[in-house]
Tab-separated table of C-alpha atoms in Angstrom:
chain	number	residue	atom	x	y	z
F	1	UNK	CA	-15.036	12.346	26.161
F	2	UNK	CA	-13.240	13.147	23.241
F	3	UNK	CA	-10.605	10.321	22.270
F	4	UNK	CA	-7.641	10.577	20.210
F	5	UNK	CA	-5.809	7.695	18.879
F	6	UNK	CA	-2.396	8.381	17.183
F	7	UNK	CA	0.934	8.840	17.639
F	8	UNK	CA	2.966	10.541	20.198
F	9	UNK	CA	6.772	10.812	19.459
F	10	UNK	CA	9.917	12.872	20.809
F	11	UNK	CA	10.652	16.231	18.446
F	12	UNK	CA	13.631	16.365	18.341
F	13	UNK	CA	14.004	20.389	17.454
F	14	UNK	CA	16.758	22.251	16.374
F	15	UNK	CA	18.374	24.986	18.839
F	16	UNK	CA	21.960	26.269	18.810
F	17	UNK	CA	23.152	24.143	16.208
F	18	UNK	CA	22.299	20.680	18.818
F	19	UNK	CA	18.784	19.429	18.981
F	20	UNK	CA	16.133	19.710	22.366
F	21	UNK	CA	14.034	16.483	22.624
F	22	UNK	CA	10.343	17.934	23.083
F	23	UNK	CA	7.051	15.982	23.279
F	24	UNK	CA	5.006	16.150	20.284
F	25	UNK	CA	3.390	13.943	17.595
F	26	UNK	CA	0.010	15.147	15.739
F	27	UNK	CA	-2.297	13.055	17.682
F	28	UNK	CA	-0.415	13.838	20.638
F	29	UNK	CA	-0.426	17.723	20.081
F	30	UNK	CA	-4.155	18.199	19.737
F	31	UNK	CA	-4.928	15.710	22.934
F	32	UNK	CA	-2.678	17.874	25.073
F	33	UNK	CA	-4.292	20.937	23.250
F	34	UNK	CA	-8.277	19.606	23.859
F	35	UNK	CA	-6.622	19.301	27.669
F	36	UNK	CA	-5.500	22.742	27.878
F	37	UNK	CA	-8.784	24.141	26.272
F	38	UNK	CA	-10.384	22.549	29.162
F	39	UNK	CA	-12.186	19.625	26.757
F	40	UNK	CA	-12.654	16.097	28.308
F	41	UNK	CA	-9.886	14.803	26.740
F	42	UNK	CA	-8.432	10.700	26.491
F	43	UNK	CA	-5.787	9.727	24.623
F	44	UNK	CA	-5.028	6.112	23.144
F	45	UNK	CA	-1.873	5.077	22.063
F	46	UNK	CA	1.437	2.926	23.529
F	47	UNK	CA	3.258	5.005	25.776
F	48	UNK	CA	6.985	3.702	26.174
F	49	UNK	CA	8.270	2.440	29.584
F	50	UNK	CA	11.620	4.557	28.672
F	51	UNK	CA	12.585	7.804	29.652
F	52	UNK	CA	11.031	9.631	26.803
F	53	UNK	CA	7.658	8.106	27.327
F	54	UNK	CA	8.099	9.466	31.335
F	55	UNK	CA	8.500	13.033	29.185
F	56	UNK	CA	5.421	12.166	27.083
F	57	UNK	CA	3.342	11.175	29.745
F	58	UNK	CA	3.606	14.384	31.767
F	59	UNK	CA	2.203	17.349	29.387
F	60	UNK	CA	-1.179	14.681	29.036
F	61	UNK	CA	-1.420	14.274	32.746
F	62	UNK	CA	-0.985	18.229	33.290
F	63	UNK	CA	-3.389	18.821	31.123
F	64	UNK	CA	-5.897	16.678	32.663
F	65	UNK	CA	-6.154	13.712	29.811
F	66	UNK	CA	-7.427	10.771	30.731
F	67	UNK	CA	-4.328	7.982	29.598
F	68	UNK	CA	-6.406	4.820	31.454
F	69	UNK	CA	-6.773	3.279	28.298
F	70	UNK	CA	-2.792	3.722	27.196
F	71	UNK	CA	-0.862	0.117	26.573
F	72	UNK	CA	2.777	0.256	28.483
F	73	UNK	CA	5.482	-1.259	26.313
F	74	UNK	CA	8.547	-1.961	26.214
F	75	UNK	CA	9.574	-0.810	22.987
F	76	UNK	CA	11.727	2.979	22.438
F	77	UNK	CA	9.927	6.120	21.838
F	78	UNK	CA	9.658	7.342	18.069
F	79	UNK	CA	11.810	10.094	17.371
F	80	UNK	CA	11.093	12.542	14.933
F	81	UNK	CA	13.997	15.497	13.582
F	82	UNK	CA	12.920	18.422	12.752
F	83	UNK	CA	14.351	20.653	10.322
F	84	UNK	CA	13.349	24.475	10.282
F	85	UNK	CA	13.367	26.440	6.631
F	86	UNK	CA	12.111	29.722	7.386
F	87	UNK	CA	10.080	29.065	10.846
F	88	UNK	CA	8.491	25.796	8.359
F	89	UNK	CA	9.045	22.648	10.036
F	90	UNK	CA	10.221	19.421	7.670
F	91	UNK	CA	10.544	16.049	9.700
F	92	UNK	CA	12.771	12.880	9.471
F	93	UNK	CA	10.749	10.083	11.163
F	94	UNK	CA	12.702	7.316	13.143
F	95	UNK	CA	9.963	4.622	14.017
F	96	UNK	CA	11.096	0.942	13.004
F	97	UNK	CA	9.729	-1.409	15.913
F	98	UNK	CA	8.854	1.551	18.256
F	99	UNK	CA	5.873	1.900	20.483
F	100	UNK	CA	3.569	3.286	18.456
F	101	UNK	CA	4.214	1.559	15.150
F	102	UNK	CA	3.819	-1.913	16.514
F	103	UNK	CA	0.382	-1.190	17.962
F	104	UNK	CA	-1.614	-4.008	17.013
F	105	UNK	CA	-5.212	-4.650	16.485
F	106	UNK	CA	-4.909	-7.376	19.769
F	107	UNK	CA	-3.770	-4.661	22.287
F	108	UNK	CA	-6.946	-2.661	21.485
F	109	UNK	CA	-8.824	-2.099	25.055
F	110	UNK	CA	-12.780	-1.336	24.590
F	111	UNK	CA	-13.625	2.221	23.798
F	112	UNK	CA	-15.327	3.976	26.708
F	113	UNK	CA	-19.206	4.422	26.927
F	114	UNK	CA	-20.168	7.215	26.482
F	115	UNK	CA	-17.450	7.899	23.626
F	116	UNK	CA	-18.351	11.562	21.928
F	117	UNK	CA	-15.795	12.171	19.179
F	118	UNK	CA	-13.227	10.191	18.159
F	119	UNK	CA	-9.679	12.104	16.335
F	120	UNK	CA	-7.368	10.513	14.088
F	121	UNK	CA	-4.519	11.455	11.954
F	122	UNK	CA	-1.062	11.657	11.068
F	123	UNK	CA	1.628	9.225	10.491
F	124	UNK	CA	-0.374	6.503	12.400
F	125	UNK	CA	-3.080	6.282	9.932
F	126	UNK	CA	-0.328	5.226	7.156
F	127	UNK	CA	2.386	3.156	8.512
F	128	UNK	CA	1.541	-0.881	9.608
F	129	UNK	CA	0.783	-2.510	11.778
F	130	UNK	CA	-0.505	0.712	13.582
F	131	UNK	CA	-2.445	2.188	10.376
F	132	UNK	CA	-4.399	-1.165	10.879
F	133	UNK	CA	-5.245	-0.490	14.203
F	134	UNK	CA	-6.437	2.991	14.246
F	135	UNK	CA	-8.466	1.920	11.357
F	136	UNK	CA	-10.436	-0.400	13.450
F	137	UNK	CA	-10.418	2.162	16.340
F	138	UNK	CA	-12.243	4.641	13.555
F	139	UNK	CA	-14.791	2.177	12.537
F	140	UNK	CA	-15.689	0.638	16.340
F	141	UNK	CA	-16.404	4.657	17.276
F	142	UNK	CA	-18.554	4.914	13.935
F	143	UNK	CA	-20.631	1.910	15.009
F	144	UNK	CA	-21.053	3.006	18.388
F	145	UNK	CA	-22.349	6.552	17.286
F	146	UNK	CA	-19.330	8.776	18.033
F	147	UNK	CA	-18.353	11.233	16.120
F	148	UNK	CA	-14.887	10.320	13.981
F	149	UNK	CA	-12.934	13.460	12.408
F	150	UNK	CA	-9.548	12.728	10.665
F	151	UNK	CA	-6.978	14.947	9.762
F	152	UNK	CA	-5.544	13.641	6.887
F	153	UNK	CA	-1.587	15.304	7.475
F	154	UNK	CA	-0.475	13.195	4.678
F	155	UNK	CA	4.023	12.697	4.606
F	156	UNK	CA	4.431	11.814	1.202
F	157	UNK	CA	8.411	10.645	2.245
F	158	UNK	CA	7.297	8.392	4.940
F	159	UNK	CA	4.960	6.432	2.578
F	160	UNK	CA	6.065	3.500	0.230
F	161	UNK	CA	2.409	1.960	-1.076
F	162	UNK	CA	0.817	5.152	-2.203
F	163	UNK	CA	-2.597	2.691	-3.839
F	164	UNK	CA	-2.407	0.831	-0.270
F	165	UNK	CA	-2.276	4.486	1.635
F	166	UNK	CA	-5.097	5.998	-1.008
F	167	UNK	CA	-7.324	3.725	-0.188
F	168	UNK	CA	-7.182	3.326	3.456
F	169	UNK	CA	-7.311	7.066	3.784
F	170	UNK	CA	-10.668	7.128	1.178
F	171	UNK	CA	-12.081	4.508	3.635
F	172	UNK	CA	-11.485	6.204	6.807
F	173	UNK	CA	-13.051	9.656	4.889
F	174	UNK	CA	-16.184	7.302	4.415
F	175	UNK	CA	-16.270	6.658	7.910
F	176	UNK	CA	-15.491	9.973	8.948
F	177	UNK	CA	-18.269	13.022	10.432
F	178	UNK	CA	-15.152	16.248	9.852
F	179	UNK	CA	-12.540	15.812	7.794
F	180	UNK	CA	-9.526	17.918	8.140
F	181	UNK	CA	-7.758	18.756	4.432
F	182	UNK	CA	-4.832	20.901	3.754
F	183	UNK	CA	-3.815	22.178	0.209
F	184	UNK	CA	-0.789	19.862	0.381
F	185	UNK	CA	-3.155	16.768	1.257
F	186	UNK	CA	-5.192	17.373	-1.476
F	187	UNK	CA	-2.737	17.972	-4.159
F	188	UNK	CA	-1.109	14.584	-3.323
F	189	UNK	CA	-4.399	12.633	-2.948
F	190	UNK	CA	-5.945	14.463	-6.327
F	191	UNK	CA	-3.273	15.784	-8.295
F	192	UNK	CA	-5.474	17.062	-11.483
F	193	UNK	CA	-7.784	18.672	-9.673
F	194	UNK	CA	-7.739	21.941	-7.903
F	195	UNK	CA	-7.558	21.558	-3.822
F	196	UNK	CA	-10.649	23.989	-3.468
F	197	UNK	CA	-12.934	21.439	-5.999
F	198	UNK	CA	-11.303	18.540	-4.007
F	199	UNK	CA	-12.047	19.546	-0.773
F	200	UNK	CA	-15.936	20.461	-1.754
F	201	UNK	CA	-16.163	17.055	-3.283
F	202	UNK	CA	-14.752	15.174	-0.426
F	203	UNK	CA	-18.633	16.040	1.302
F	204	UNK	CA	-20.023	13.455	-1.690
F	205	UNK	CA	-18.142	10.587	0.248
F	206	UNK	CA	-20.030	10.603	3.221
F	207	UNK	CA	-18.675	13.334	5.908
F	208	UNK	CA	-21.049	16.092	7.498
F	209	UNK	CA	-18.341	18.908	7.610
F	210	UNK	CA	-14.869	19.382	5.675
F	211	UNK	CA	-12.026	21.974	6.902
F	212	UNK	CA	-9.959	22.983	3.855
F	213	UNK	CA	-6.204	24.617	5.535
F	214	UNK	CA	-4.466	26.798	3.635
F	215	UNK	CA	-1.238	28.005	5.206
F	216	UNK	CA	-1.383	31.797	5.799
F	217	UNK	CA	-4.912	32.232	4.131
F	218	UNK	CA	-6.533	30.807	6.630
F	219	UNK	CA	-9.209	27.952	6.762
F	220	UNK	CA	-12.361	27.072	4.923
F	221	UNK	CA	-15.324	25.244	6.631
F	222	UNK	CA	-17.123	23.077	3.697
F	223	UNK	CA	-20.938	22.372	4.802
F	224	UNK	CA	-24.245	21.041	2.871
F	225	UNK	CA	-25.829	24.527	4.088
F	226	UNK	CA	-22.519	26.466	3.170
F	227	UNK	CA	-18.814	27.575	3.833
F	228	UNK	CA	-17.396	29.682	6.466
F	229	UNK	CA	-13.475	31.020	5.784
F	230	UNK	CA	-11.076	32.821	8.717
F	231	UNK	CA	-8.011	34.273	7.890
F	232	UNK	CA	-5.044	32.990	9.845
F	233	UNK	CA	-4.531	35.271	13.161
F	234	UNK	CA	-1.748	37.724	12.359
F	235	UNK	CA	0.907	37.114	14.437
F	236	UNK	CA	4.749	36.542	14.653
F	237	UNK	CA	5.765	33.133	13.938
F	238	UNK	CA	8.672	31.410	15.571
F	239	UNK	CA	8.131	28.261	13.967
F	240	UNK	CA	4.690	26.195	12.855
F	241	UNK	CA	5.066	22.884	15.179
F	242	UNK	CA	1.773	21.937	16.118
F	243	UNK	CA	0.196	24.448	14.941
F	244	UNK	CA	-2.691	22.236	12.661
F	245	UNK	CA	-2.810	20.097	15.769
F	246	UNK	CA	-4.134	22.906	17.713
F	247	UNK	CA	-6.404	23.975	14.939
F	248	UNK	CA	-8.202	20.139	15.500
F	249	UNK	CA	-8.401	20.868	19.130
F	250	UNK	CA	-9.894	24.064	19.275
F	251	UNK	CA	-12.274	23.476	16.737
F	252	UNK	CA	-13.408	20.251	18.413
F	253	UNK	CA	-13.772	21.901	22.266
F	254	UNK	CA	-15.851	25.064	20.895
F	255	UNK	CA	-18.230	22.000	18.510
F	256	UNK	CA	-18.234	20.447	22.141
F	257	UNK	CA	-19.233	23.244	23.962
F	258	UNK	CA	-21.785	24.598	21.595
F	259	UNK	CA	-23.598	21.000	22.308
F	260	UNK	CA	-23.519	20.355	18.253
F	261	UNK	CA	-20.863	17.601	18.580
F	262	UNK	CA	-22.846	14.527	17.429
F	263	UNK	CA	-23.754	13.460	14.121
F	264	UNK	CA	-27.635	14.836	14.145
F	265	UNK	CA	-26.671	18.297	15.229
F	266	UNK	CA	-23.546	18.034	12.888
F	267	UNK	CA	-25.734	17.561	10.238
F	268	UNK	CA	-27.895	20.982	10.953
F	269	UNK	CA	-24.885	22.693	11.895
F	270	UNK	CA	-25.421	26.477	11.239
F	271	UNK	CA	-22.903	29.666	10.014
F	272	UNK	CA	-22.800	31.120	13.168
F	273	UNK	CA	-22.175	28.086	15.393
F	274	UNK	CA	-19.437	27.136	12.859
F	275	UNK	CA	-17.727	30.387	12.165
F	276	UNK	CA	-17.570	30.541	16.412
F	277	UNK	CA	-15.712	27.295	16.124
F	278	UNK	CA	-13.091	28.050	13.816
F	279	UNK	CA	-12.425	31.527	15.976
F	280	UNK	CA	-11.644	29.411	18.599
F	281	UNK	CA	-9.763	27.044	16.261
F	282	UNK	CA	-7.318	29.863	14.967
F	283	UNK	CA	-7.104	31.717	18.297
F	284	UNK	CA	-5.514	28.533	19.738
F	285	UNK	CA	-3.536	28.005	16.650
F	286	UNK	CA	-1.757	31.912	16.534
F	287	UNK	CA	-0.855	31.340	19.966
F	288	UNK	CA	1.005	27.996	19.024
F	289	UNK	CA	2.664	29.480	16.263
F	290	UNK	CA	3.953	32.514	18.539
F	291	UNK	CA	5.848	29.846	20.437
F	292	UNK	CA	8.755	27.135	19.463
F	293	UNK	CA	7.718	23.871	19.318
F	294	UNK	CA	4.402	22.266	19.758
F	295	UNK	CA	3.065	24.385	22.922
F	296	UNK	CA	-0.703	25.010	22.704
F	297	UNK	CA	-2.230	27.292	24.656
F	298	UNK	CA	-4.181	27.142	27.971
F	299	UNK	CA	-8.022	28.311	27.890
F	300	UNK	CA	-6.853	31.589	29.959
F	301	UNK	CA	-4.554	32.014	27.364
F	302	UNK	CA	-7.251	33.486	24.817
């Protein structure tokens, strides 16, 4: 199983000057996009008892992802605005004493055995007490032999301790096997230095492979034996909602399906194995992108 821990939230996405509530949330996003890509998929996270965790519930149950080890609360649904500029999404995050933010280290169920990757990301990894919690979650699946890749996804407006965020994000990278960087990520993390030298670097912290994003150019995979770059998939873009999330999923399914998704093979991990992985990666993504909102494709899809 592949298990992601993060948050799921309500988009709440602009059309005809109103706004259409629409599951979504990074962590969220690539779980229901390993589903669709036909990966053994679990999420982890606190699903709300209200109506808009009923609407967040049933895109991971279509898609086949296993939500046994998902906490019911009480507490509302995070709501997230989005705010289009040119198809470019920009979010305002309402999350005080939600579901997901108050996920604490005590609700934690055991991870399943068996566990073959674990993915992180997002918001979760820097708000509190949730940041906490995933942080454990990424360091039990380390121990037990998983495979951890984080996706960094760094909101510079949604954090208020930027030492405190720096260097819970450094630790998780220490813990991590892949870790997913864009250009924005690594401009905020290491402002004087260039996001191609930061991204190469980030390999002398511990992880086995490193995924440089950047934006229409593409993607960069960052090995010991070498890189491996794809140009984005041309296609027309409606808006870029869940499109990274995607990205995470398909290159974690093809990894899967090559065998090559544990830490020995990741370590031997050849060009040709790799570059298949990120086809499938930006396949999945262009499809996203071709659609509003966060709506990855199904396997027959591509």
């Amino acid at each position: 199983m592949i298990l992601c821990c993060g948050e799921s939230l309500i988009d709440m996405v602009p059309e005809d000057g109103a706004f259409l509530p629409l599951p979504g949330g990074s962590v969220y996003n690539t779980a229901v996009a390993l589903g669709r890509l036909g990966a053994d998929a679990g999420y982890l996270w606190p699903i709300s008892t209200d109506d808009f965790g009923a609407a967040l519930r049933g895109p991971l149950e279509k898609a086949g992802v296993d939500l046994s080890l998902c906490p019911a609360t009480d507490r509302l649904t995070t709501l997230a605005f989005v705010f289009l500029n040119d198809g470019h999404a920009s979010y305002s995050f309402y999350d005080e004493a939600t579901a997901g933010r108050m996920f604490d280290e005590g609700e934690l169920p055991a991870l399943p055995d068996g566990l073959e990757a674990l993915f992180i990301g997002g918001i979760s990894l820097i708000q509190d007490p949730c940041g906490a919690t995933v942080d454990e979650v990424a360091h039990r699946a380390a121990e037990s032999g998983a495979v951890v890749m984080v996706d960094l996804n760094i909101r510079p407006n949604l954090i208020r301790d930027e030492r405190a965020t720096k260097s819970r994000l450094e630790g998780l990278m220490r813990v991590a096997d892949i870790v997913k960087i864009s250009d924005d990520d690594a401009a905020w993390l290491f402002p004087d230095h260039a996001p191609e030298d930061s991204a190469v670097q980030l390999l002398d912290l511990g992880p086995l492979l490193i995924l440089r994003t950047h934006g229409a150019e593409g993607a960069t995979a960052i090995h010991r034996n070498g890189q491996v770059n794809r140009k984005a998939e041309p296609v027309e873009i409606a808006d870029t909602i869940g499109a990274g999330d995607t990205f995470n999923a398909g290159l974690l399914t093809a990894l899967s399906e090559a065998g090559v998704l544990d830490k020995t093979a990741l370590e031997k991990l050849d060009e040709e194995t790799l570059g298949k992985a990120l086809d499938l990666a930006a396949r999945a993504a262009a499809v996203t992108v071709s659609r509003p909102g966060a709506n990855p494709p199904w396997r027959e899809e591509l």
